[in-house]
PDB file of C-alpha atoms in Angstrom:
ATOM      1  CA  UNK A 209      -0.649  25.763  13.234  1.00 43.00           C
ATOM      2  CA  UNK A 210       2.023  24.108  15.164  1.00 45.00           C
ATOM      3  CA  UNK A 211       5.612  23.254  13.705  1.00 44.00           C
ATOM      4  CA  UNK A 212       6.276  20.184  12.329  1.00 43.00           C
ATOM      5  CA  UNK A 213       8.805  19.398  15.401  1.00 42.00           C
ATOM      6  CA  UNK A 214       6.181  19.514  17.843  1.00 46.00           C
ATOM      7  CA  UNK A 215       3.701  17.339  15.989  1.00 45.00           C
ATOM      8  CA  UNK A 216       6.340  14.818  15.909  1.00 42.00           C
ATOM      9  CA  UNK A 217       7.866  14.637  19.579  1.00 48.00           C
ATOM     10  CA  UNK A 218       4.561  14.256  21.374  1.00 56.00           C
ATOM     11  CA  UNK A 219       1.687  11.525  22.478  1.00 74.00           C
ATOM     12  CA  UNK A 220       3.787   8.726  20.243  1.00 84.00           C
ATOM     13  CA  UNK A 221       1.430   5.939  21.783  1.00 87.00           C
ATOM     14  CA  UNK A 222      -1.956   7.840  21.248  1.00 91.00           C
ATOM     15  CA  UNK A 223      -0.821   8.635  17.729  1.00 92.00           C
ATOM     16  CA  UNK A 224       0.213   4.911  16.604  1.00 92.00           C
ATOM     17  CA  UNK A 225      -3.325   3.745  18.338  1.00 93.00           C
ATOM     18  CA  UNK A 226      -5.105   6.721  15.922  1.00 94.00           C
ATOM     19  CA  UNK A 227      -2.957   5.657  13.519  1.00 95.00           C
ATOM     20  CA  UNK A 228      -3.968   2.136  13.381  1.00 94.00           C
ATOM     21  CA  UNK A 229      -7.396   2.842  14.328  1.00 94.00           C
ATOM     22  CA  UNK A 230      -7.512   5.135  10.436  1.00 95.00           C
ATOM     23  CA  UNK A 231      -5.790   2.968   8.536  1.00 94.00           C
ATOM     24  CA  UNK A 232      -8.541  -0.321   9.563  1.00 93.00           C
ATOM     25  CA  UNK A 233     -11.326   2.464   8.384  1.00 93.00           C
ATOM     26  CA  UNK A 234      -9.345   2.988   5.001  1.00 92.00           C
ATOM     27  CA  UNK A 235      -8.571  -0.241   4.397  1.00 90.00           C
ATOM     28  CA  UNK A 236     -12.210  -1.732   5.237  1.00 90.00           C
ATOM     29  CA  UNK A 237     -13.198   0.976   2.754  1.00 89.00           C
ATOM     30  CA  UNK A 238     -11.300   0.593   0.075  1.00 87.00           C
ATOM     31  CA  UNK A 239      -9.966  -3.078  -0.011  1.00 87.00           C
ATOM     32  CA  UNK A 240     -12.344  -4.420  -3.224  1.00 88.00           C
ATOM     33  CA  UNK A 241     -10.205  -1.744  -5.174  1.00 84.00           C
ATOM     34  CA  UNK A 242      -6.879  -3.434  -4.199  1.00 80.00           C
ATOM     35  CA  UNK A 243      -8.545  -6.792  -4.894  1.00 83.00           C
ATOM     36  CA  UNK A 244      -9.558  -5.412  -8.782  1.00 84.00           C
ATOM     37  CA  UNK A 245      -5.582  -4.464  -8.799  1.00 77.00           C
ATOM     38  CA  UNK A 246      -3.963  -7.126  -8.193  1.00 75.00           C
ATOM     39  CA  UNK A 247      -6.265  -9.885  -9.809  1.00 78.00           C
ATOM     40  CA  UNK A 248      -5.483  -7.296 -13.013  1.00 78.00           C
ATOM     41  CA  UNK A 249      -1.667  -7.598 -12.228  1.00 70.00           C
ATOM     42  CA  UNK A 250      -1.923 -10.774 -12.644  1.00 74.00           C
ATOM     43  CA  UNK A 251      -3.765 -10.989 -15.581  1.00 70.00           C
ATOM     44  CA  UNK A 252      -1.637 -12.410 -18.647  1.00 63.00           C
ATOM     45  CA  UNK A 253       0.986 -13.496 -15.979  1.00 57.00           C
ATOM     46  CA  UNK A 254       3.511 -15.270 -18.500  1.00 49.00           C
ATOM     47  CA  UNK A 255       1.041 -15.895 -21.531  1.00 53.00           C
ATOM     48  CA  UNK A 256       1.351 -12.930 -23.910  1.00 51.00           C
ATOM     49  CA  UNK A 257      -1.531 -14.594 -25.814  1.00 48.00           C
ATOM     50  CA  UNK A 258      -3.908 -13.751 -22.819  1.00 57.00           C
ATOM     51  CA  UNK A 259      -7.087 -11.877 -23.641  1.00 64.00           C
ATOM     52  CA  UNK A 260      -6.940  -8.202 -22.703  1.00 67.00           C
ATOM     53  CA  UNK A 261      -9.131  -7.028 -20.066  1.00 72.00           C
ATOM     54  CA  UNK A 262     -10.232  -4.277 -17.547  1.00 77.00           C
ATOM     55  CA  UNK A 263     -10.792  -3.415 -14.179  1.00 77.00           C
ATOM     56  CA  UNK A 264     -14.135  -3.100 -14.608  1.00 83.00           C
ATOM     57  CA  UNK A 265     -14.316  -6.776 -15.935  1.00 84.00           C
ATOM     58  CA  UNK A 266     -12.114  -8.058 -13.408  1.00 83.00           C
ATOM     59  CA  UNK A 267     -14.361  -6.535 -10.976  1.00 85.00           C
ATOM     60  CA  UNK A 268     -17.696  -7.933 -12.650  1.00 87.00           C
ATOM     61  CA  UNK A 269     -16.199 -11.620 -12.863  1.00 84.00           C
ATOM     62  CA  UNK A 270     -15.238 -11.576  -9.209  1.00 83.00           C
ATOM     63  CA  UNK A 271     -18.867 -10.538  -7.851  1.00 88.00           C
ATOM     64  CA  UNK A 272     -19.900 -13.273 -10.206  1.00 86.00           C
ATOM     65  CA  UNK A 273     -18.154 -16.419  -9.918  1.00 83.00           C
ATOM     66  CA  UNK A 274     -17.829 -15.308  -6.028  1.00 82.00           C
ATOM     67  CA  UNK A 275     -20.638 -12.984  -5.054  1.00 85.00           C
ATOM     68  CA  UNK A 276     -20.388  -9.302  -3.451  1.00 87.00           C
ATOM     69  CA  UNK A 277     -18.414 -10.809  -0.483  1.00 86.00           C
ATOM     70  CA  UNK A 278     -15.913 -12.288  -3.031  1.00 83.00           C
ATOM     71  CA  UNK A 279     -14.085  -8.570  -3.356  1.00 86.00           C
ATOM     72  CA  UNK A 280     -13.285  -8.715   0.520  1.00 87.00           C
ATOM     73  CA  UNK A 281     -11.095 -11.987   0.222  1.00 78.00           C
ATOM     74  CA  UNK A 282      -7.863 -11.228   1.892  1.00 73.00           C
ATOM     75  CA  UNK A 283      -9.524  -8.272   4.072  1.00 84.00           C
ATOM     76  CA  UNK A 284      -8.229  -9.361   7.244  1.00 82.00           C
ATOM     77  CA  UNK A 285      -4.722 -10.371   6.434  1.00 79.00           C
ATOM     78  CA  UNK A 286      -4.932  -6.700   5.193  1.00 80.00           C
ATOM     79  CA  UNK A 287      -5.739  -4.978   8.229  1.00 88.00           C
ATOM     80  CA  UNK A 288      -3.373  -7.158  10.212  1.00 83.00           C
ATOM     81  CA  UNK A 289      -0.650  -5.366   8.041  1.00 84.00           C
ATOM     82  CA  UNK A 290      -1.900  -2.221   8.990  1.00 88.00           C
ATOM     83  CA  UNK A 291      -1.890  -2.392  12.530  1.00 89.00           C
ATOM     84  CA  UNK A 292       2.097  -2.371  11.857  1.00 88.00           C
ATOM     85  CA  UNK A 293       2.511  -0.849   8.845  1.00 92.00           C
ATOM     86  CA  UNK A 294       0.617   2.422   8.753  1.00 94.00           C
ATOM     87  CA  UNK A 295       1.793   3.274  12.434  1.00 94.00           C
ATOM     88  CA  UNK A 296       5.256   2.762  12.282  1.00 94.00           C
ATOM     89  CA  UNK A 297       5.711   4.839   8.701  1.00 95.00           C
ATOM     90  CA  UNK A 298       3.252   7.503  10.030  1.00 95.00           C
ATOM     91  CA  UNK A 299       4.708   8.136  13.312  1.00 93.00           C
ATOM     92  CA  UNK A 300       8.190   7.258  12.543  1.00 93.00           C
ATOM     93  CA  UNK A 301       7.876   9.914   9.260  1.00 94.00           C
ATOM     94  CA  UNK A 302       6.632  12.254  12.232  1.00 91.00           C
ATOM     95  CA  UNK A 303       9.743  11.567  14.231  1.00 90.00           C
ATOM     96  CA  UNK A 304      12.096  11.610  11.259  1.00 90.00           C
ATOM     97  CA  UNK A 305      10.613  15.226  10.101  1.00 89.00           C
ATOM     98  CA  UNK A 306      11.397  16.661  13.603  1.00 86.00           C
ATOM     99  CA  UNK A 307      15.033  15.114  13.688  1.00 83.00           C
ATOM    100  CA  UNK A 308      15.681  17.055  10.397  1.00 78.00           C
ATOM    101  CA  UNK A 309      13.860  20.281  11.358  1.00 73.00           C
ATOM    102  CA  UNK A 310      15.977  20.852  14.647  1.00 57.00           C
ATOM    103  CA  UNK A 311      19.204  20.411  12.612  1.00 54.00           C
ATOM    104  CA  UNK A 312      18.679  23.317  10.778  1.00 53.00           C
ATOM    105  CA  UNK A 313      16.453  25.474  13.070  1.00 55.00           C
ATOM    106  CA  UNK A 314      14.637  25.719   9.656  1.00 62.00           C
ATOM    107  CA  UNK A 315      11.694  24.189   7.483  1.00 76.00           C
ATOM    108  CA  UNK A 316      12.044  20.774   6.450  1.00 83.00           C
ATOM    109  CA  UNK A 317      13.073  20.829   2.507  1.00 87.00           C
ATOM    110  CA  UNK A 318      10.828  18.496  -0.228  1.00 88.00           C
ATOM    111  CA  UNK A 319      13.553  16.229  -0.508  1.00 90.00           C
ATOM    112  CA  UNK A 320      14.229  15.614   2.667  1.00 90.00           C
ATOM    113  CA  UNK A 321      10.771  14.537   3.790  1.00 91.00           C
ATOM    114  CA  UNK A 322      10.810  12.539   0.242  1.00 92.00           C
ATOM    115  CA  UNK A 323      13.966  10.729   1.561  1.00 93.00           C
ATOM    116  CA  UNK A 324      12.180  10.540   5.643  1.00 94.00           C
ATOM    117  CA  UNK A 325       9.073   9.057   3.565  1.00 94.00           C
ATOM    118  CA  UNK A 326      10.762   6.530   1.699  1.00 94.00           C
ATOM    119  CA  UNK A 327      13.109   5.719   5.065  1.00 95.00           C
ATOM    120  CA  UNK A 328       9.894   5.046   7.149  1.00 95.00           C
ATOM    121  CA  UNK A 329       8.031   3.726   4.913  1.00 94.00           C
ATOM    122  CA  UNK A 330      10.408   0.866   3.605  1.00 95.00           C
ATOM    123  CA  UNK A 331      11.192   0.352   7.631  1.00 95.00           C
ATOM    124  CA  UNK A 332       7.646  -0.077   8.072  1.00 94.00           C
ATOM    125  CA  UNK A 333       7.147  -2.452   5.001  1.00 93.00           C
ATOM    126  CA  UNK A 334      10.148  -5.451   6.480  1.00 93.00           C
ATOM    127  CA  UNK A 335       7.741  -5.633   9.386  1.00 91.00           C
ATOM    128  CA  UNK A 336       4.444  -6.103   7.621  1.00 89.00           C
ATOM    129  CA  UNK A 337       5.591  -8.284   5.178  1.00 88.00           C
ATOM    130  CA  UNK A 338       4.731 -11.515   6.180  1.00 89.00           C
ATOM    131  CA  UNK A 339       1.117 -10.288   6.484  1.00 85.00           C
ATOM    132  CA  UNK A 340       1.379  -8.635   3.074  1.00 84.00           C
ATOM    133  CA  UNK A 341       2.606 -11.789   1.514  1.00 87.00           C
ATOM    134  CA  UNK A 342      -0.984 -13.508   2.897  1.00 86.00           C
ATOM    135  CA  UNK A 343      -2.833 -11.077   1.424  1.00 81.00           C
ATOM    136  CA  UNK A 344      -1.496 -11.232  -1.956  1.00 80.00           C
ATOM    137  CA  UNK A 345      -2.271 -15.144  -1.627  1.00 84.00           C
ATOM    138  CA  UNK A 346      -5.481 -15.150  -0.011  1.00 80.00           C
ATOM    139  CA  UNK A 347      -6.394 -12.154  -2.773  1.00 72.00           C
ATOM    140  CA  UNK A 348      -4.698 -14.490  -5.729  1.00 76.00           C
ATOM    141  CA  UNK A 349      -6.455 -17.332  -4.679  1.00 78.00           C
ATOM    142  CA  UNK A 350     -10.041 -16.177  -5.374  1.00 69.00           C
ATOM    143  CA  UNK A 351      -8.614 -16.173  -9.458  1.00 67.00           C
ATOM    144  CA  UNK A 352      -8.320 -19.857  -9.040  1.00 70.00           C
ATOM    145  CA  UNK A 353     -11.765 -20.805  -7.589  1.00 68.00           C
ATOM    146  CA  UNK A 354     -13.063 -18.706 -10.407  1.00 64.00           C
ATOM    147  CA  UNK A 355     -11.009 -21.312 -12.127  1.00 69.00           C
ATOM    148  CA  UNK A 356     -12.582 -24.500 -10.643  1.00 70.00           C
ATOM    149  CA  UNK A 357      -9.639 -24.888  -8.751  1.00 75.00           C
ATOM    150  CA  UNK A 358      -9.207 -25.462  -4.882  1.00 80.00           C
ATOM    151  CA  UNK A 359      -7.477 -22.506  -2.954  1.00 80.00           C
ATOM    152  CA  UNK A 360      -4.280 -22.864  -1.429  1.00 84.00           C
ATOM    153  CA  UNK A 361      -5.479 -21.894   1.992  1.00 85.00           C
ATOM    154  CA  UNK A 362      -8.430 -21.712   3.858  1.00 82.00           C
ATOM    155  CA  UNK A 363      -7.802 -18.977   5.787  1.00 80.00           C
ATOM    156  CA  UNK A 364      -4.745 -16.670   7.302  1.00 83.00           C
ATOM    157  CA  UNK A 365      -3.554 -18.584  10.118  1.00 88.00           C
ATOM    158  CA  UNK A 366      -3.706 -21.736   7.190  1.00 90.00           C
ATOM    159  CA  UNK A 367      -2.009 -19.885   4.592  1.00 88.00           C
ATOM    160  CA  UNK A 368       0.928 -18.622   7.481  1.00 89.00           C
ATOM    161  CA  UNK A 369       1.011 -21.798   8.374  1.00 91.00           C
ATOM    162  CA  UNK A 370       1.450 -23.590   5.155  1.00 90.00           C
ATOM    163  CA  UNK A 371       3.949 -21.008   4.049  1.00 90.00           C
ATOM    164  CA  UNK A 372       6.141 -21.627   6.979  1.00 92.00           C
ATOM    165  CA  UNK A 373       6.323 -25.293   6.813  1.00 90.00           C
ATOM    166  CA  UNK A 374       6.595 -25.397   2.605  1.00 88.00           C
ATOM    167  CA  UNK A 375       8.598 -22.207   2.342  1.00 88.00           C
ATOM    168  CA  UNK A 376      10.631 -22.224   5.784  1.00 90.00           C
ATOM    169  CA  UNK A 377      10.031 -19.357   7.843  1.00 91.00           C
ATOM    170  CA  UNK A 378      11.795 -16.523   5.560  1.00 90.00           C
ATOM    171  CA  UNK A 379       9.113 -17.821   3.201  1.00 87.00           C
ATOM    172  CA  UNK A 380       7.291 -14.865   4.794  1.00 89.00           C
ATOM    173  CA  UNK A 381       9.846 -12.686   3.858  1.00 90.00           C
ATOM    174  CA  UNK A 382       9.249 -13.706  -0.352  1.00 85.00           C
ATOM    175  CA  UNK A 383       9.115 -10.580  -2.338  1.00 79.00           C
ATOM    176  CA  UNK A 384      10.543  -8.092   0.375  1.00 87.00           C
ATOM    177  CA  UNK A 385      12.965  -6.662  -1.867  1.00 85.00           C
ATOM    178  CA  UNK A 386      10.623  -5.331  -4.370  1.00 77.00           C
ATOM    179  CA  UNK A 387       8.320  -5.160  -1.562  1.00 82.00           C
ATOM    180  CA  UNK A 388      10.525  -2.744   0.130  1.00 89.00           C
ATOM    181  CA  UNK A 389      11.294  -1.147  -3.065  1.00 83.00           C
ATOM    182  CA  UNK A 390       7.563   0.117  -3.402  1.00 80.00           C
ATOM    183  CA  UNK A 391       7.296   1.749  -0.347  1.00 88.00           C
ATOM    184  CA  UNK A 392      10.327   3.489  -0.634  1.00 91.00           C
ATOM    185  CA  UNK A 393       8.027   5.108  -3.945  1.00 84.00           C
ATOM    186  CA  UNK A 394       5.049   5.249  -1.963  1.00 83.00           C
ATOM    187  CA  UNK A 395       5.695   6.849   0.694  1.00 91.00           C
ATOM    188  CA  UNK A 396       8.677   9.041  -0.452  1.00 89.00           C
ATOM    189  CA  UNK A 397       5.474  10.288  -2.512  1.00 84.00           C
ATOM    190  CA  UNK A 398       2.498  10.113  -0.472  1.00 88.00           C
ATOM    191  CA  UNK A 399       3.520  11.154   2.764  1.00 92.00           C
ATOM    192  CA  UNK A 400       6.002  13.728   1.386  1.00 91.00           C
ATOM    193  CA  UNK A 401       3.268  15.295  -1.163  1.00 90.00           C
ATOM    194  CA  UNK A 402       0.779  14.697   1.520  1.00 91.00           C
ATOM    195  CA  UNK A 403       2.751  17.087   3.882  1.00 91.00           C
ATOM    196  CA  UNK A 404       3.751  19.291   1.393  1.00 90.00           C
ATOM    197  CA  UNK A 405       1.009  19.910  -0.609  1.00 90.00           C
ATOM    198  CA  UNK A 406      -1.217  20.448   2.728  1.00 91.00           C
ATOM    199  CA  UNK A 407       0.892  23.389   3.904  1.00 89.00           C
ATOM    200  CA  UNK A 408       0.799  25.241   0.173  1.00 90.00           C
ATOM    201  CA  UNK A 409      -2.677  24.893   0.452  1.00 91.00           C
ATOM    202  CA  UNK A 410      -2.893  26.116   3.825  1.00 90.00           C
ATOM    203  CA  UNK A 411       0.036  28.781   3.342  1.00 90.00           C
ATOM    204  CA  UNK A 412      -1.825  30.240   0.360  1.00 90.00           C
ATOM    205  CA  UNK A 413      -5.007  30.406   1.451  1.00 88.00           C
ATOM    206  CA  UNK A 414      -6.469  28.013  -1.222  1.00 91.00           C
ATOM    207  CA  UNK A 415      -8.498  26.090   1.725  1.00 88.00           C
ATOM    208  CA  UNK A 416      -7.866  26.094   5.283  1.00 86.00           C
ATOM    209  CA  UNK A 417      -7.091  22.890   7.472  1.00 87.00           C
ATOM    210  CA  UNK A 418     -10.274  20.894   6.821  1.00 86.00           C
ATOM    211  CA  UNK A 419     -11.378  18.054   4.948  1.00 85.00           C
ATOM    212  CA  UNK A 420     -11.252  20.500   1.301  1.00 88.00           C
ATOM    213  CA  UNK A 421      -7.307  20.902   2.155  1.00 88.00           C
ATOM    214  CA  UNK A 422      -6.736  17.660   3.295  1.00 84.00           C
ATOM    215  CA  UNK A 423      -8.699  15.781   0.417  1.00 85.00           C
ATOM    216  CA  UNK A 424      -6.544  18.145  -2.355  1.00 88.00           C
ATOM    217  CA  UNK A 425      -3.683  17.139  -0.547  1.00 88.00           C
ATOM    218  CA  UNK A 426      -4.526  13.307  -0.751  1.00 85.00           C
ATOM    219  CA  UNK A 427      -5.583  13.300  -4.191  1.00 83.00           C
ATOM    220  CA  UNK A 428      -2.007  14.886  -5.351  1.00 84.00           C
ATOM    221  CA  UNK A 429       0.205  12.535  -3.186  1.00 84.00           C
ATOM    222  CA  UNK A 430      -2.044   9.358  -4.433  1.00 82.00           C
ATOM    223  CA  UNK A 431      -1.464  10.542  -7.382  1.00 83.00           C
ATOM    224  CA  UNK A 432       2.549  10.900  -7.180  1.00 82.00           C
ATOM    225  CA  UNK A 433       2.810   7.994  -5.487  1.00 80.00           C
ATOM    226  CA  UNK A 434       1.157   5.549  -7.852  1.00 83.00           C
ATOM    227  CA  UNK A 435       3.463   7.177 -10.975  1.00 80.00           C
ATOM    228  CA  UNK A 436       6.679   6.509  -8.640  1.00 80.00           C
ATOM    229  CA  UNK A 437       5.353   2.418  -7.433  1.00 78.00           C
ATOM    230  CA  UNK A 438       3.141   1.126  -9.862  1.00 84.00           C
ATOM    231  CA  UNK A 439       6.081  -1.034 -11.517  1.00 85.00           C
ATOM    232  CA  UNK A 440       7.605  -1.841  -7.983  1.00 80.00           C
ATOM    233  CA  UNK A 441       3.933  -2.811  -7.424  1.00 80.00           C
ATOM    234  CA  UNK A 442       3.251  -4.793 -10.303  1.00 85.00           C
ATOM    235  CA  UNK A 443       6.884  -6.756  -9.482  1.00 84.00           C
ATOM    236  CA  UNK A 444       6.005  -7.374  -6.024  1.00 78.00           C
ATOM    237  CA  UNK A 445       2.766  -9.420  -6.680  1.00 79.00           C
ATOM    238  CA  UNK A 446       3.854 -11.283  -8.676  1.00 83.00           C
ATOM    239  CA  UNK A 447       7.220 -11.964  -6.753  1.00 81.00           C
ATOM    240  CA  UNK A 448       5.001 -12.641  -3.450  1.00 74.00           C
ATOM    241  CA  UNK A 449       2.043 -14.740  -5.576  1.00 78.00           C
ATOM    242  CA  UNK A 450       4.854 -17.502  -6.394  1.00 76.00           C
ATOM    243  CA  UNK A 451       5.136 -20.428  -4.551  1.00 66.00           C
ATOM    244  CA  UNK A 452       7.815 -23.017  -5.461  1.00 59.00           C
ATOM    245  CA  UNK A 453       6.571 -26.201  -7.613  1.00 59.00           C
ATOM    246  CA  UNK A 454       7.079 -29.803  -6.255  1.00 62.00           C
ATOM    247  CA  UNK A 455      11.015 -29.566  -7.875  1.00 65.00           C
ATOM    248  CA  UNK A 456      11.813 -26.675  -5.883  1.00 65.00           C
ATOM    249  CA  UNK A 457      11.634 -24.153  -9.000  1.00 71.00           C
ATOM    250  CA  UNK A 458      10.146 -20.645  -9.395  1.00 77.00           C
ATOM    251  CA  UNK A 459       8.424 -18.590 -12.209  1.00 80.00           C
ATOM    252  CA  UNK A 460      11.014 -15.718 -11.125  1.00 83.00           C
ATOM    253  CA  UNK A 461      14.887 -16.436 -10.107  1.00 83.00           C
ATOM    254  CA  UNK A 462      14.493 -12.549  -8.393  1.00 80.00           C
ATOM    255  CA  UNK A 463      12.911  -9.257  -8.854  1.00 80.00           C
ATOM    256  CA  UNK A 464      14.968  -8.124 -11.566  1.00 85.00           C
ATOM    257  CA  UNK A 465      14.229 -11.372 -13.786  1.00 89.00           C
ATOM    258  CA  UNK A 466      10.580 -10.683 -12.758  1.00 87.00           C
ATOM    259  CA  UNK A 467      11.251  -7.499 -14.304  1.00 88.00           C
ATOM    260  CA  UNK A 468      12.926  -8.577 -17.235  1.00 90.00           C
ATOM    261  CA  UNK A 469      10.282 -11.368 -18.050  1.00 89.00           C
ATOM    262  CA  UNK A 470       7.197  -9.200 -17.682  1.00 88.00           C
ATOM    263  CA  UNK A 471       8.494  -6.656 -20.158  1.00 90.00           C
ATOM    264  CA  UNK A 472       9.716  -9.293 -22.299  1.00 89.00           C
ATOM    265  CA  UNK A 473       6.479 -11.618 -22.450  1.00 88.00           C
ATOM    266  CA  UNK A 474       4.020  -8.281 -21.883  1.00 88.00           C
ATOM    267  CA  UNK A 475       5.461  -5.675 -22.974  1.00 87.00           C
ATOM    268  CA  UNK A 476       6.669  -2.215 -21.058  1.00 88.00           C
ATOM    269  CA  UNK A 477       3.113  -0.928 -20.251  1.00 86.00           C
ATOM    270  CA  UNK A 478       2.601  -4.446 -18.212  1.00 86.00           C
ATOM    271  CA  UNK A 479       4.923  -2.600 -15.570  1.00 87.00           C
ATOM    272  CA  UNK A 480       2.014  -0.061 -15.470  1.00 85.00           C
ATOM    273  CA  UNK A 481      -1.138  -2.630 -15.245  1.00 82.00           C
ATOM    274  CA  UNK A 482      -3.482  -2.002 -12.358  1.00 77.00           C
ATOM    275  CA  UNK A 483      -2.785   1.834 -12.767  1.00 84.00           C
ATOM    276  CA  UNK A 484      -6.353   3.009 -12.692  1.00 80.00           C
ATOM    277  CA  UNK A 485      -7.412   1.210  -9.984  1.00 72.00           C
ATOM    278  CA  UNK A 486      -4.268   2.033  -7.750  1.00 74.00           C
ATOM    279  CA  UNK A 487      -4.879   5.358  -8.370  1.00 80.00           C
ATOM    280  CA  UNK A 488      -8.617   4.830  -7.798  1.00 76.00           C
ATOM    281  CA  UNK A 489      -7.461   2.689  -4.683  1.00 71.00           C
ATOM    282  CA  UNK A 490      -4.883   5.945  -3.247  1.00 75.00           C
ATOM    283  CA  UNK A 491      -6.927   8.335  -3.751  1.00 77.00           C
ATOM    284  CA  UNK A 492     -10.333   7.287  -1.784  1.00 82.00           C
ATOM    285  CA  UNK A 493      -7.831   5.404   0.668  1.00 84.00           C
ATOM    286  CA  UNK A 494      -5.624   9.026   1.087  1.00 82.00           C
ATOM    287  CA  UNK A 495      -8.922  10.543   1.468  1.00 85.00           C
ATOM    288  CA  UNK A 496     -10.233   8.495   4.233  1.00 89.00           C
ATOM    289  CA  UNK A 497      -7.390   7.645   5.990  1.00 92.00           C
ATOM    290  CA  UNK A 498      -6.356  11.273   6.159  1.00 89.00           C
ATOM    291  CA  UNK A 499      -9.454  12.978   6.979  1.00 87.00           C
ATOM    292  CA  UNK A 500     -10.160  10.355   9.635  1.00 91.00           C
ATOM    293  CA  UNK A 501      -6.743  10.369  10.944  1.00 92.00           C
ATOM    294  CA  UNK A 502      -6.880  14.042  11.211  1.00 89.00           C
ATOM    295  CA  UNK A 503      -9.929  14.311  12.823  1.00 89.00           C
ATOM    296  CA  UNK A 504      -9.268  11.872  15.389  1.00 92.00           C
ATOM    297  CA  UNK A 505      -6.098  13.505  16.419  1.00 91.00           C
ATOM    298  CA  UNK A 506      -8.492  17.064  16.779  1.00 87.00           C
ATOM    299  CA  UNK A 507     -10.770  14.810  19.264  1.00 90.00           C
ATOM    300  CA  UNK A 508      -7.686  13.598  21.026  1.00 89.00           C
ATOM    301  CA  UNK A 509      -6.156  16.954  21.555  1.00 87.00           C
ATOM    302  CA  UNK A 510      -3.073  16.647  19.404  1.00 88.00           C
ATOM    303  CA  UNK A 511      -2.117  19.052  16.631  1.00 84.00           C
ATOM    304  CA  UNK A 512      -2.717  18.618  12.776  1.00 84.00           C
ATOM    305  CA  UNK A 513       0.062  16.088  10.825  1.00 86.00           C
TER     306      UNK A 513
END
């Protein structure tokens, strides 16, 4: 297997294309989880009197006040974030991890690809948060047709557009700082467990580099990484689902009164709602983003992550 400073200094362009290329395939796959998750995050938004429920329930009520097709609302807002936020974490973590490795001469230390993860993943996450911010709407906006209520927008290029002329153009930018604040978590855990946990596996000898190490490896750095984001997570929805009323006023003055006010009106395990299904979201996502990602790079010629 080739050091980690070679994987990262070569065929930049191929890998961000691969990259991309995964990440649609993961997201296609998975999405109706992420749906369940943040309709639940939402759930009792503000009313502490709000009946409990599930994400099996959310699920169910979904496919039935919308149909099957209802769980992919948002989809392509989603894979537009992809196309710049998986390739610019992946390869730039890549990039980072070689940078580190040829100051030392050495192997790159746990905490140092924790702190390359979180670097290149909250990088990645200022650039694809406009597109984020769509897809929490678009996603959010299913909850009030199940309502009787009209959407908000009809479609991405509406709900951009609306945003920008309500909102102003920074508008785009609502919720980056918790948004940001999440991917540090995630991906100071997932890619940083992901790489980690693949080369124990590999080093001793539980399973080689194939889709048994790689889908170990996935399931422990979905796993990490949900524990370290699912509060960031639950803050950012709700910071990005906000839109200002007619007299300019907001639910949430920042994330830190988001914070505040969740815990306050919900309790401290609200900061944890939607765990199950991230997890359930991570994992599968991990697991086919991964094993497709390293699989492509085989076909392409270019060494393991």
């Amino acid at each position: 297997m080739k050091t980690s400073e070679e994987h990262g200094r070569h065929n930049p362009n191929t890998k961000m294309l691969l990259t991309a290329l995964s990440a649609m395939v993961a997201e296609s796959t998975t999405f109706p989880i992420d749906l369940t998750k943040t309709r639940l995050q939402l759930h009792g938004e503000s009313s502490s009197s709000s009946r409990s429920t599930n994400a099996f329930r959310v699920a169910s009520a979904i496919v039935k006040d919308q149909g099957p097709f209802g769980l992919y609302k948002g989809l392509s807002p989603a894979i537009l974030r992809h196309l710049f936020y998986t390739p610019i974490r992946i390869v730039g973590y890549e990039h980072l991890r070689s940078l580190f490795l040829a100051s030392d001469g050495g192997s790159v230390s746990l905490p140092a690809k924790a702190l390359v993860g979180g670097i290149s993943g909250s990088i990645a996450q200022v650039v694809a948060s406009p597109a984020d911010l769509v897809k929490v709407r678009m996603q959010a906006d299913g909850r009030l047709m199940s309502q009787g209520l009209q959407p908000r927008y009809s479609g991405p290029l509406d709900a951009f557009t609306k945003i920008v002329r309500g909102e102003g153009i920074m508008g785009l930018w609502k919720g980056v700082v918790p948004n940001v604040q999440r991917a540090f978590l995630v991906n100071m855990g997932e890619l940083a467990c992901y790489d980690h946990a693949k080369r124990f596996v590999i080093r001793n000898q539980i399973a080689g580099d194939n889709i048994f190490g790689h889908t170990l490896a996935s399931v422990m750095s979905g796993l990490s990484a949900t524990a370290l984001s699912c509060p960031a997570d639950v803050v950012k929805t709700r910071m990005m689902n906000q839109a200002a009323s007619k007299e300019g006023t907001t639910m949430y003055n920042g994330a830190y009164d988001c914070l505040v006010k969740t815990v306050k009106i919900e309790g401290l395990r609200a900061l944890w709602k939607g765990f199950f299904p991230t997890w359930a979201r991570l994992g599968p996502w991990q697991f086919v983003f991964w094993v497709s990602y390293e699989k492509f790079r085989k076909l392409a010629g270019i060494s393991s992550f």
